[in-house]
Every structure is written in C-alpha cells, then in structure tokens.
Amino acid sequence: MQSKYLAPLAAAVSLALIGTAQADERYIVAFKEGKGPQVKAAAQGLGGQVKLELKAQNALAMALPAQALKGLQNNPNVDFVEADVKRYPLAQTVPYGITMVQAPLVSDAFAANRTVCIIDSGYDNSHEDLSSNSVTGSSDPTGAGDWFDDTNHHGTHVAGTIAAYDNSVGVVGVNPHGTLKLHIVKVFDENGWAYSSSLVGALNKCVENGANVINMSLGGSLKSRTEDQAFTQAYNNGVLSVAAAGNDGNTRHSYPASYNSVISVAAIDQNKAHADFSQRTSQVELSAPGVSVLSTVPMGTALVASASVGSSDFEAIGMEGSPLGSPSGALADCGTGESTCDADQKICLIARGNISFADKVLACQNGGGLGAIIYNNEPGALNGTLGEVVTAIPSVGVTADDGALMLGQLGQSATVDIGQGNYAYYDGTSMATPHVAGVAALVWSHHDSCSAAEIRSALTATAEDLGVAGRDDSFGYGLVQAKAADDYLSANPCGSGSGGNGGNPGKGKGGKK
C-alpha cells in the first residue's frame, strides 16, 4: 500500500558518487556567490540544460548528462550538487483494514442515529482527520485529564479507525463522513493504565451519553465481578460492548473482552493470518485487522519514514523511539547486526532476527553508520520498536521483499528519512477492536430497530470463516464483514423470526456458521 505518509524520497547525490549517475537526470547545482554565469556556461558547454534558476539560493536546476556531472565535480565555482529529488502530491489513503471489513460497501449516511463511545486515552479534536466529527466527551473523575488531550496517543489512533474523515488527506475510517456520533471517555493518561472502577465509571458515562456501541481497546488478565455485572446490565439495556482479546499471544482470557456480554476481538494481518500476539481463547468472537494499522495520532507526534536506494524508493516504517533525521550514504550489508558493522559514514542494511531491533541499530551506530534499514524475515511490513534504548541514528523497517531488492543495490547511495507526521502504524488487538465497533455501528445504522443482541448475532453469522471450519479460538467466527451483515439483516429483518437470535451467540460453543 503506497501512502503519502510514506512519501518516497530520492537519495541525495554526493560528489563522490556523481560519476555513477545516469545521463540527463535532474540535479540542483549550487554555485558560489557571483559565479552563476560561469557555472551555467560550463554546464551548458557539456550538454547540460537549465530547467529553473533559483537566484535567491544561488542555484540552478539542470538536466545533466554524465560528462557534465564529472566536469562540475571539480569545478571550483561549484558549492555542491545534489539530486533534484521528486515530491509527490499529498493524497488520502484507505488503510487495508477498512477495505477488508467491507466498510466502503456500506453507506454511513444514516450513522447519525448511532453513537460509539470510545473508552481510551482521549481524542485529538484538532486533528485534520477528526475535527469534523460530531464528538463529545467526558473525563475520568480520578484524574486522567481532559478527554481532548491525548498524551498517550492510543485513543486518537482508535478513533481514526472508527471515524477518520473522508476529506482528501490522511486516512479514512469505517464511518468516514462525519455522520456517526462519538463520545470520548478518557481513563488513560501517559502512564497507560486505569483501575477497573474507572472502567465501570466510564461505562456509566457512555450509557448516560446515549452510546449504542462501546469500544474498549484495553484489558487485563483478572476478572472483576463489578465489571461483569455492569457490562451485563448495559448489554441487557441495549448497549453493544466490544473489547480487545489481548496481546500476550497465549490462551489466557483478557477482561472485559471475555465477559459473555462483550464481543472479544482477535487480530489478523494483511493476509488474513492470525497475528502471533493475539490471544486465543474460547471467548474470541470476531477477528479484524490489527497488524500495521495506519490511523490518526495527535498532530505532529508520529514518525513519518521513507527509504531510498539509488533511484528506487521504498515504503518504510520508522522504528518506535527512533530520532528524526535524513542521513545519506553508501548502502552496506550488516547481516543480522549481531556484531559491530564496518559502516563508517554508511547506511546499514540489517536482517531481522536473533537479537532486538535496538541492538541491531546500536551495532550500526557503533560501527560509524549514519542510519539503519532493517528488513523483515517474514511477509508483511516491519513495524518495530527500540523499547527504552536511546539511539543516535534514524532507523526504519521495510518488507522482506524490499530488503532482498536492496541487497542487490549494495554500495549505491541510500537515504533514511524520518520526520514528524500525523499518522502512525500500530499493531495490536487494540487496533482490531475499532474495526468491529465501527462496523457494528455502521450496520446498525441501517437497521435501527434491531437490538444489540440481534446486531451481534448478524455480525457473527456473516463473518468470513478463517482457520478451521466453524468457530475456533484463534479467529472466533471469523473476519467481520459489514456488507454481508447488512445484506443478511435486509433479507432477515429483526423481529421477523428469521433474523438475529436475540441472545448471546454462544461464545466458545464451537458451532459452525
């Protein structure tokens, strides 16, 4: 998936590498004060063509054949020469998960009759993709802060998946036209945790503010009797709660997802494979995309990354915790980065595996490297973290396929670029959950006479079966499908006796769809 947020950047050409450049490519030639006419004449005499004069910058944009580059390399009137790199229009992208759950196939024109309550870390109301939504909010009385101040970033990412606005920039959500009502309840601050009593208090706030669907991209391993009773009461009163199955990659239950009154959501990747971190339990009910999910984060807090080698541009994801920067240098193969790499003034190409991402970056840094590109050892994007380790050089992740291509370009000029942005890739069942919550609200908006139980039953009845036939502990009933559920309820209206069963769909019963 190509995205403007991973805007490709061509590598700058150093004078040492000018001789290898292809003929008649575009370059910017910066000249010393007052030496423009001499440089222009020299370049034109060698076949160069002036494309643009940048008088304020003492520079010329030129198409230069190889002989002109060689001539300029040693010209005493030239300050520097660099590639006239390409820039691309900023355009909106549709994250893969939005299409995978069939959201674009169902109109959100009626979504004003639904309210999704997001219990999380807050919501950046100034965000370019969220400010047009119909949104209200509450803050946890125990002191998490204002609901519109998201210092944790998690809640804003969740909100974007549900309702990022279709406005020609950024991303789009499951409900992209600002019709869906949102209510935000903040329970997390930068510490990233809250008490179960705060969650119950947040649930009460959601109910008081008319929530039909509650999104909880959160959880913990211990039950709470108070929570269980509260969510059961909300469900019986017509509120559909959706929660993350958990990210520990084991078979333990996570709560509130594992209460019978709550839909538990597992995570899958771009290939509809079960995410290795997603917990597998008898309570898992539905699956949704939760790997490398692109969504909104508070303005200016994201890492926007790109990589290029030679004339090739590659999509990249900045390592969480990476410093900003845009270094260039020859590309060097550093293997798996398990020892210090001889990479003085170079960009390190490193394979994933065996040691932490932070140790790989440090091996590059300690060898004099200027930046690190780590390529995956399995299909899909590489969205890594440096944890608590502080590094001095920018680092990004790329796919295994792109890593293989780069291995064929060793020695060429490479650039790693990391800057600030407004969108980020996150992994987790937390990212899968808002796909389901958003779809539930979208489908329900077309069938507003249905009960919460009937909507829930329709979602499970029409999910795309994944894994073994029928319900299983990894995928539940399968991948949530908005269009299929909408069609199902149109053919089997609620209250007709042939639609939803009106009760618990039988979490963990293992029945076939």
Coordinates of C-alpha atoms in Angstrom, one line a residue:
M1 CA 0.0 0.0 0.0
Q2 CA 1.5 3.2 -1.1
S3 CA 0.8 6.2 1.1
K4 CA 1.6 9.9 1.1
Y5 CA 2.7 9.5 4.7
L6 CA 5.5 7.2 3.4
A7 CA 6.4 9.7 0.8
P8 CA 9.3 8.4 -1.2
L9 CA 12.4 10.5 -1.2
A10 CA 15.2 10.0 -3.7
A11 CA 18.7 9.8 -2.4
A12 CA 20.9 12.9 -2.4
V13 CA 23.9 12.5 -4.7
S14 CA 27.3 13.1 -3.2
L15 CA 30.1 14.4 -5.3
A16 CA 32.0 11.2 -4.7
L17 CA 29.2 9.2 -6.4
I18 CA 28.4 11.7 -9.2
G19 CA 30.2 9.7 -11.8
T20 CA 27.8 6.8 -11.5
A21 CA 24.7 8.8 -12.1
Q22 CA 22.5 8.2 -15.2
A23 CA 22.6 10.7 -18.0
D24 CA 20.2 13.6 -18.3
E25 CA 18.8 13.3 -14.8
R26 CA 17.7 16.4 -12.9
Y27 CA 20.1 18.0 -10.4
I28 CA 20.4 21.1 -8.3
V29 CA 23.8 22.9 -8.8
A30 CA 24.6 25.4 -6.1
F31 CA 27.3 27.8 -7.1
K32 CA 29.5 30.2 -5.1
E33 CA 28.5 33.9 -4.8
G34 CA 28.7 35.6 -8.2
K35 CA 29.8 32.5 -10.1
G36 CA 26.4 31.6 -11.6
P37 CA 27.2 32.7 -15.2
Q38 CA 30.5 30.7 -15.3
V39 CA 28.9 27.6 -13.9
K40 CA 25.9 27.9 -16.2
A41 CA 28.1 28.3 -19.2
A42 CA 30.4 25.4 -18.2
A43 CA 27.4 23.0 -17.7
Q44 CA 25.8 24.0 -21.0
G45 CA 29.0 23.5 -22.8
L46 CA 29.0 19.9 -21.6
G47 CA 25.3 19.4 -22.7
G48 CA 23.5 20.5 -19.5
Q49 CA 20.1 22.1 -19.8
V50 CA 18.8 24.7 -17.4
K51 CA 15.3 23.9 -16.1
L52 CA 14.9 26.5 -13.4
E53 CA 17.0 29.4 -12.0
L54 CA 16.9 29.7 -8.2
K55 CA 18.5 33.1 -7.8
A56 CA 17.8 33.6 -4.1
Q57 CA 19.6 30.3 -3.4
N58 CA 22.5 30.8 -5.8
A59 CA 21.5 27.6 -7.6
L60 CA 20.4 26.1 -10.9
A61 CA 18.1 23.2 -11.6
M62 CA 19.6 21.4 -14.5
A63 CA 19.3 18.2 -16.6
L64 CA 22.9 17.0 -16.7
P65 CA 24.5 14.2 -18.7
A66 CA 27.3 12.2 -17.1
Q67 CA 30.1 14.2 -18.6
A68 CA 28.6 17.4 -17.2
L69 CA 28.5 15.9 -13.7
K70 CA 32.1 14.9 -14.0
G71 CA 33.0 18.4 -15.1
L72 CA 31.1 20.0 -12.2
Q73 CA 32.7 17.7 -9.7
N74 CA 36.0 19.6 -9.7
N75 CA 34.7 23.0 -10.7
P76 CA 36.0 25.5 -8.1
N77 CA 32.9 27.7 -8.7
V78 CA 30.5 24.9 -7.6
D79 CA 29.5 24.8 -3.9
F80 CA 27.6 21.4 -4.2
V81 CA 25.5 19.3 -6.5
E82 CA 22.5 17.2 -5.3
A83 CA 19.7 15.2 -6.9
D84 CA 16.6 17.3 -7.8
V85 CA 14.5 14.8 -5.8
K86 CA 10.9 14.2 -6.5
R87 CA 8.0 15.4 -4.4
Y88 CA 4.5 13.9 -4.7
P89 CA 1.0 15.3 -4.1
L90 CA -0.3 14.6 -0.6
A91 CA -3.2 12.3 -1.0
Q92 CA -5.6 10.3 1.1
T93 CA -5.2 6.6 1.6
V94 CA -7.6 3.9 2.5
P95 CA -6.0 1.6 5.1
Y96 CA -6.2 -2.1 4.1
G97 CA -8.3 -2.9 7.1
I98 CA -11.1 -0.6 6.1
T99 CA -11.5 -2.4 2.8
M100 CA -11.0 -5.8 4.4
V101 CA -14.1 -5.4 6.6
Q102 CA -16.2 -4.2 3.6
A103 CA -16.8 -0.7 5.1
P104 CA -16.7 1.1 1.8
L105 CA -19.5 -1.1 0.5
V106 CA -22.0 0.2 3.1
S107 CA -23.0 3.9 3.3
D108 CA -22.7 5.8 6.6
A109 CA -25.5 8.2 5.5
F110 CA -27.7 7.0 8.4
A111 CA -25.0 6.8 11.0
A112 CA -26.2 9.9 12.8
N113 CA -28.7 7.6 14.6
R114 CA -25.8 5.7 16.3
T115 CA -23.3 6.8 19.0
V116 CA -20.0 5.0 19.5
C117 CA -18.4 5.6 22.9
I118 CA -14.6 5.2 23.0
I119 CA -13.1 4.5 26.4
D120 CA -9.4 5.2 26.0
S121 CA -6.7 7.8 26.4
G122 CA -8.5 10.7 24.7
Y123 CA -9.0 12.3 21.3
D124 CA -7.2 15.0 19.4
N125 CA -10.1 17.2 18.5
S126 CA -7.7 19.4 16.4
H127 CA -6.6 16.6 14.1
E128 CA -7.1 17.3 10.4
D129 CA -9.0 13.9 10.0
L130 CA -11.0 14.1 13.2
S131 CA -12.0 17.7 13.8
S132 CA -15.1 17.5 11.5
N133 CA -16.7 14.7 13.5
S134 CA -19.7 15.1 15.8
V135 CA -17.9 14.4 19.1
T136 CA -18.5 15.0 22.8
G137 CA -16.5 13.7 25.7
S138 CA -16.1 13.0 29.4
S139 CA -13.0 12.7 31.6
D140 CA -12.3 10.2 34.3
P141 CA -13.0 11.8 37.7
T142 CA -10.0 10.1 39.1
G143 CA -7.7 12.4 37.3
A144 CA -6.8 11.2 33.8
G145 CA -7.2 14.7 32.4
D146 CA -9.2 16.4 29.7
W147 CA -10.8 14.0 27.1
F148 CA -9.5 16.2 24.2
D149 CA -5.9 15.9 25.4
D150 CA -4.4 12.6 24.3
T151 CA -0.9 12.4 25.7
N152 CA -0.9 8.6 25.2
H153 CA -1.9 8.7 21.5
H154 CA -3.7 5.4 21.7
G155 CA -7.2 6.7 21.8
T156 CA -6.7 9.0 18.8
H157 CA -5.5 6.1 16.8
V158 CA -8.5 4.0 17.7
A159 CA -10.8 6.9 16.9
G160 CA -9.3 7.3 13.4
T161 CA -10.1 3.7 12.5
I162 CA -13.7 4.2 13.5
A163 CA -14.3 7.6 12.0
A164 CA -11.4 9.3 10.3
Y165 CA -13.0 11.8 7.8
D166 CA -13.1 11.4 4.0
N167 CA -11.5 14.8 3.2
S168 CA -8.8 14.1 0.6
V169 CA -6.0 14.0 3.2
G170 CA -4.8 11.4 5.7
V171 CA -6.8 8.2 6.1
V172 CA -10.5 7.2 6.2
G173 CA -12.3 5.3 8.9
V174 CA -15.1 2.8 8.8
N175 CA -17.6 5.7 9.1
P176 CA -15.9 8.4 7.1
H177 CA -18.4 11.2 6.6
G178 CA -18.8 12.8 10.0
T179 CA -22.3 11.4 10.5
L180 CA -21.6 9.0 13.3
K181 CA -21.7 10.4 16.8
L182 CA -18.7 9.9 19.0
H183 CA -18.5 10.2 22.8
I184 CA -15.0 10.0 24.3
V185 CA -14.3 8.9 27.9
K186 CA -10.7 9.3 28.9
V187 CA -9.4 6.8 31.5
F188 CA -5.7 6.6 30.5
D189 CA -3.1 9.2 30.8
E190 CA 0.6 8.9 29.8
N191 CA 1.0 6.1 32.4
G192 CA -1.2 3.9 30.2
W193 CA -3.3 2.1 32.8
A194 CA -6.5 2.6 34.8
Y195 CA -8.5 0.8 37.6
S196 CA -11.4 -1.4 36.9
S197 CA -13.6 1.0 38.9
S198 CA -12.6 3.7 36.4
L199 CA -13.7 1.5 33.5
V200 CA -17.0 0.9 35.1
G201 CA -17.4 4.6 35.7
A202 CA -16.5 5.2 32.1
L203 CA -19.1 2.6 31.0
N204 CA -21.7 4.6 33.0
K205 CA -20.6 7.8 31.3
C206 CA -21.1 6.1 27.9
V207 CA -24.6 4.9 28.8
E208 CA -25.5 8.3 30.2
N209 CA -24.5 9.9 26.8
G210 CA -26.5 7.6 24.7
A211 CA -24.0 5.1 23.5
N212 CA -25.1 2.2 21.3
V213 CA -21.7 0.7 20.8
I214 CA -18.7 0.9 23.2
N215 CA -15.1 0.4 22.0
M216 CA -12.6 -0.8 24.6
S217 CA -9.1 -1.3 23.1
L218 CA -7.9 -2.3 26.6
G219 CA -7.9 -5.2 29.0
G220 CA -6.3 -7.1 31.8
S221 CA -5.9 -10.7 33.0
L222 CA -8.0 -10.6 36.1
K223 CA -11.8 -10.7 36.4
S224 CA -13.9 -8.1 38.2
R225 CA -17.3 -9.1 39.5
T226 CA -18.3 -5.4 39.4
E227 CA -17.3 -5.1 35.8
D228 CA -19.0 -8.3 34.7
Q229 CA -22.3 -7.2 36.3
A230 CA -22.0 -3.7 34.8
F231 CA -21.4 -4.9 31.3
T232 CA -24.2 -7.5 31.5
Q233 CA -26.6 -4.7 32.6
A234 CA -25.5 -2.5 29.8
Y235 CA -26.0 -5.3 27.2
N236 CA -29.4 -6.2 28.6
N237 CA -30.3 -2.5 28.2
G238 CA -29.3 -2.5 24.5
V239 CA -25.6 -1.4 24.5
L240 CA -23.1 -3.5 22.5
S241 CA -19.7 -3.6 24.0
V242 CA -16.6 -4.5 22.0
A243 CA -13.1 -5.2 23.5
A244 CA -9.7 -6.4 22.6
A245 CA -8.9 -10.1 23.1
G246 CA -5.4 -9.3 24.4
N247 CA -1.8 -9.2 23.1
D248 CA 0.1 -11.8 25.1
G249 CA -0.1 -14.4 22.3
N250 CA -1.3 -17.1 24.7
T251 CA -4.5 -18.9 25.7
R252 CA -5.3 -16.8 28.8
H253 CA -8.5 -14.8 28.9
S254 CA -8.5 -11.0 29.0
Y255 CA -11.2 -8.8 30.5
P256 CA -13.5 -7.2 29.8
A257 CA -13.3 -9.0 26.4
S258 CA -14.0 -12.4 28.0
Y259 CA -17.3 -11.5 29.7
N260 CA -20.2 -13.1 27.9
S261 CA -21.8 -9.7 27.4
V262 CA -18.8 -8.3 25.5
I263 CA -17.6 -9.1 22.0
S264 CA -14.0 -10.3 22.1
V265 CA -11.9 -9.3 19.0
A266 CA -8.8 -11.0 17.8
A267 CA -6.2 -9.6 15.4
I268 CA -5.3 -10.7 11.9
D269 CA -2.8 -9.3 9.3
Q270 CA -3.0 -8.2 5.7
N271 CA -3.1 -11.8 4.6
K272 CA -5.9 -12.7 7.0
A273 CA -3.4 -14.8 9.0
H274 CA -3.8 -14.8 12.8
A275 CA -1.5 -12.3 14.5
D276 CA 1.1 -14.1 16.6
F277 CA 0.4 -11.8 19.6
S278 CA -3.4 -12.2 19.5
Q279 CA -4.7 -14.3 22.4
R280 CA -6.6 -17.5 21.6
T281 CA -9.5 -18.2 23.9
S282 CA -12.9 -19.8 24.0
Q283 CA -14.3 -16.2 24.3
V284 CA -12.9 -14.9 21.0
E285 CA -15.9 -14.0 18.8
L286 CA -14.7 -12.0 15.8
S287 CA -11.5 -11.0 14.0
A288 CA -10.3 -7.8 12.4
P289 CA -7.1 -6.2 11.0
G290 CA -4.7 -5.5 13.8
V291 CA -1.2 -5.6 12.2
S292 CA 0.4 -2.5 10.8
V293 CA -2.8 -0.5 11.0
L294 CA -2.4 3.1 9.7
S295 CA -4.5 5.6 11.6
T296 CA -4.5 9.1 13.2
V297 CA -2.3 10.1 16.1
P298 CA -2.2 13.6 17.8
M299 CA -0.9 16.1 15.3
G300 CA 2.9 16.1 14.9
T301 CA 3.6 13.1 17.1
A302 CA 4.1 10.4 14.5
L303 CA 7.3 9.3 12.8
V304 CA 6.9 9.7 9.0
A305 CA 9.5 7.4 7.3
S306 CA 10.8 6.6 3.9
A307 CA 13.9 5.0 2.4
S308 CA 15.6 5.0 -1.0
V309 CA 18.5 3.3 -2.6
G310 CA 19.9 4.5 -5.9
S311 CA 16.9 5.6 -8.0
S312 CA 14.5 3.2 -6.1
D313 CA 12.1 4.4 -3.4
F314 CA 10.8 2.1 -0.7
E315 CA 7.9 2.3 1.8
A316 CA 9.2 2.2 5.3
I317 CA 8.0 2.5 8.9
G318 CA 10.1 4.4 11.5
M319 CA 11.2 2.3 14.5
E320 CA 9.4 3.5 17.5
G321 CA 11.8 5.6 19.5
S322 CA 14.0 6.5 16.6
P323 CA 15.4 10.0 16.4
L324 CA 14.5 12.2 13.5
G325 CA 16.9 12.8 10.6
S326 CA 17.6 12.3 6.9
P327 CA 21.1 10.8 6.5
S328 CA 22.6 9.6 3.2
G329 CA 25.5 7.3 2.5
A330 CA 26.5 4.1 0.6
L331 CA 24.4 1.1 1.5
A332 CA 26.3 -1.6 3.5
D333 CA 25.3 -5.2 4.3
C334 CA 25.5 -5.7 8.1
G335 CA 23.9 -9.2 8.1
T336 CA 21.8 -9.6 11.2
G337 CA 23.6 -6.9 13.1
E338 CA 24.8 -9.2 15.9
S339 CA 28.2 -7.6 15.9
T340 CA 29.5 -4.1 15.2
C341 CA 29.3 -3.4 11.5
D342 CA 32.0 -1.7 9.4
A343 CA 29.7 1.0 8.3
D344 CA 31.6 4.3 8.7
Q345 CA 29.5 7.1 7.0
K346 CA 27.2 4.4 5.5
I347 CA 23.6 3.3 5.7
C348 CA 23.3 -0.2 7.3
L349 CA 21.1 -2.8 5.8
I350 CA 20.2 -5.4 8.5
A351 CA 18.1 -8.5 8.6
R352 CA 15.5 -9.1 11.3
G353 CA 16.1 -11.9 13.7
N354 CA 18.1 -13.3 16.7
I355 CA 18.5 -10.0 18.6
S356 CA 16.5 -6.9 19.4
F357 CA 16.0 -4.1 16.9
A358 CA 17.7 -1.8 19.4
D359 CA 20.8 -4.0 19.4
K360 CA 20.9 -4.0 15.6
V361 CA 20.7 -0.3 15.4
L362 CA 23.5 0.1 18.0
A363 CA 25.7 -2.3 16.0
C364 CA 25.3 0.0 13.1
Q365 CA 25.8 3.2 15.2
N366 CA 28.9 1.8 16.9
G367 CA 30.4 1.0 13.5
G368 CA 30.1 4.6 12.3
G369 CA 26.8 4.1 10.5
L370 CA 24.6 7.1 9.8
G371 CA 21.2 5.2 9.6
A372 CA 19.8 1.7 9.7
I373 CA 17.3 -0.1 7.5
I374 CA 16.0 -3.4 9.0
Y375 CA 14.2 -5.8 6.7
N376 CA 11.6 -8.3 7.7
N377 CA 12.2 -12.1 7.8
E378 CA 8.5 -12.9 7.2
P379 CA 5.8 -11.5 4.9
G380 CA 4.4 -8.0 5.6
A381 CA 5.6 -4.7 6.9
L382 CA 8.1 -4.4 9.7
N383 CA 6.7 -2.2 12.5
G384 CA 9.4 -2.4 15.2
T385 CA 10.3 -0.6 18.5
L386 CA 13.6 0.3 20.1
G387 CA 12.0 0.0 23.5
E388 CA 13.7 2.1 26.2
V389 CA 17.0 2.1 24.3
V390 CA 18.2 5.5 23.1
T391 CA 19.9 5.6 19.7
A392 CA 21.5 8.4 17.9
I393 CA 20.8 7.4 14.3
P394 CA 17.5 7.1 12.4
S395 CA 16.2 3.6 11.8
V396 CA 13.3 2.2 9.8
G397 CA 11.7 -1.2 8.9
V398 CA 10.9 -2.5 5.4
T399 CA 9.5 -5.7 4.0
A400 CA 11.4 -8.8 3.3
D401 CA 10.9 -8.4 -0.4
D402 CA 12.2 -4.8 -0.4
G403 CA 15.2 -6.0 1.7
A404 CA 16.0 -8.6 -1.0
L405 CA 15.9 -5.8 -3.6
M406 CA 18.2 -3.6 -1.5
L407 CA 20.7 -6.5 -1.2
G408 CA 21.1 -6.2 -5.0
Q409 CA 21.9 -2.5 -4.6
L410 CA 24.8 -2.6 -2.1
G411 CA 27.2 0.3 -2.5
Q412 CA 24.7 2.6 -4.0
S413 CA 23.7 5.9 -2.3
A414 CA 20.9 5.3 0.2
T415 CA 18.8 7.6 2.3
V416 CA 16.8 7.0 5.5
D417 CA 14.4 9.8 6.2
I418 CA 12.3 10.2 9.4
G419 CA 10.3 13.3 10.2
Q420 CA 7.2 14.3 12.1
G421 CA 3.7 13.4 11.0
N422 CA 0.1 12.9 12.0
Y423 CA -0.4 9.2 11.2
A424 CA 1.2 6.1 12.5
Y425 CA 1.2 2.3 12.1
Y426 CA 0.2 0.4 15.3
D427 CA -0.1 -3.3 16.0
G428 CA -2.5 -5.0 18.5
T429 CA -5.9 -6.3 19.2
S430 CA -6.5 -2.7 20.3
M431 CA -6.3 -1.9 16.6
A432 CA -8.6 -4.7 15.5
T433 CA -11.3 -3.7 18.0
P434 CA -12.4 -0.4 16.5
H435 CA -12.9 -2.1 13.1
V436 CA -15.5 -4.3 14.7
A437 CA -17.0 -1.4 16.8
G438 CA -17.2 0.8 13.7
V439 CA -18.8 -1.9 11.6
A440 CA -21.3 -2.7 14.3
A441 CA -22.4 1.0 14.4
L442 CA -22.4 1.2 10.6
V443 CA -24.6 -1.9 10.1
W444 CA -26.9 -1.0 13.0
S445 CA -27.5 2.5 11.5
H446 CA -29.3 0.8 8.6
H447 CA -31.3 -1.4 10.9
D448 CA -32.0 0.7 13.9
S449 CA -35.0 -1.4 15.0
C450 CA -32.6 -4.2 15.8
S451 CA -31.5 -4.9 19.3
A452 CA -27.8 -5.1 20.4
A453 CA -28.1 -8.9 20.5
E454 CA -29.6 -9.1 17.0
I455 CA -26.7 -6.9 15.6
R456 CA -24.2 -9.1 17.4
S457 CA -25.8 -12.3 16.0
A458 CA -25.8 -10.9 12.5
L459 CA -22.1 -10.0 12.7
T460 CA -21.1 -13.5 13.8
A461 CA -23.5 -15.2 11.3
T462 CA -21.9 -13.4 8.4
A463 CA -18.3 -13.2 9.4
E464 CA -15.8 -14.7 6.9
D465 CA -14.7 -18.0 8.2
L466 CA -11.0 -18.2 8.8
G467 CA -8.8 -21.1 10.1
V468 CA -10.6 -24.4 10.8
A469 CA -14.2 -24.6 9.7
G470 CA -16.6 -23.0 12.1
R471 CA -15.8 -21.1 15.2
D472 CA -12.3 -21.5 16.7
D473 CA -10.3 -19.9 19.5
S474 CA -7.9 -18.0 17.2
F475 CA -10.4 -16.3 14.9
G476 CA -13.8 -16.7 16.6
Y477 CA -16.5 -16.8 14.0
G478 CA -14.1 -15.1 11.5
L479 CA -13.4 -11.7 9.9
V480 CA -16.2 -9.2 10.5
Q481 CA -18.0 -8.2 7.2
A482 CA -20.1 -5.0 7.0
K483 CA -21.8 -5.6 3.6
A484 CA -22.5 -9.3 4.4
A485 CA -24.1 -8.3 7.7
D486 CA -26.1 -5.5 6.1
D487 CA -27.4 -7.9 3.4
Y488 CA -28.2 -10.5 6.0
L489 CA -30.4 -8.2 8.0
S490 CA -32.1 -6.8 4.9
A491 CA -33.0 -10.4 3.9
N492 CA -33.8 -11.4 7.5
P493 CA -35.3 -8.3 9.3
C494 CA -35.1 -8.0 13.0
G495 CA -38.3 -9.2 14.7
S496 CA -39.3 -11.3 11.7
G497 CA -38.3 -14.6 13.4
S498 CA -35.7 -15.3 10.7
G499 CA -33.0 -12.8 11.7
G500 CA -30.8 -12.5 14.7
N501 CA -31.5 -14.9 17.5
G502 CA -31.8 -12.0 20.0
G503 CA -29.4 -13.6 22.5
N504 CA -25.8 -14.5 23.2
P505 CA -24.4 -16.0 20.0
G506 CA -22.7 -18.8 22.0
K507 CA -19.2 -17.6 22.6
G508 CA -16.9 -20.6 22.8
K509 CA -19.6 -23.2 21.8
G510 CA -17.7 -24.1 18.6
G511 CA -20.7 -24.3 16.4
K512 CA -20.4 -23.9 12.7
K513 CA -21.8 -20.9 10.8

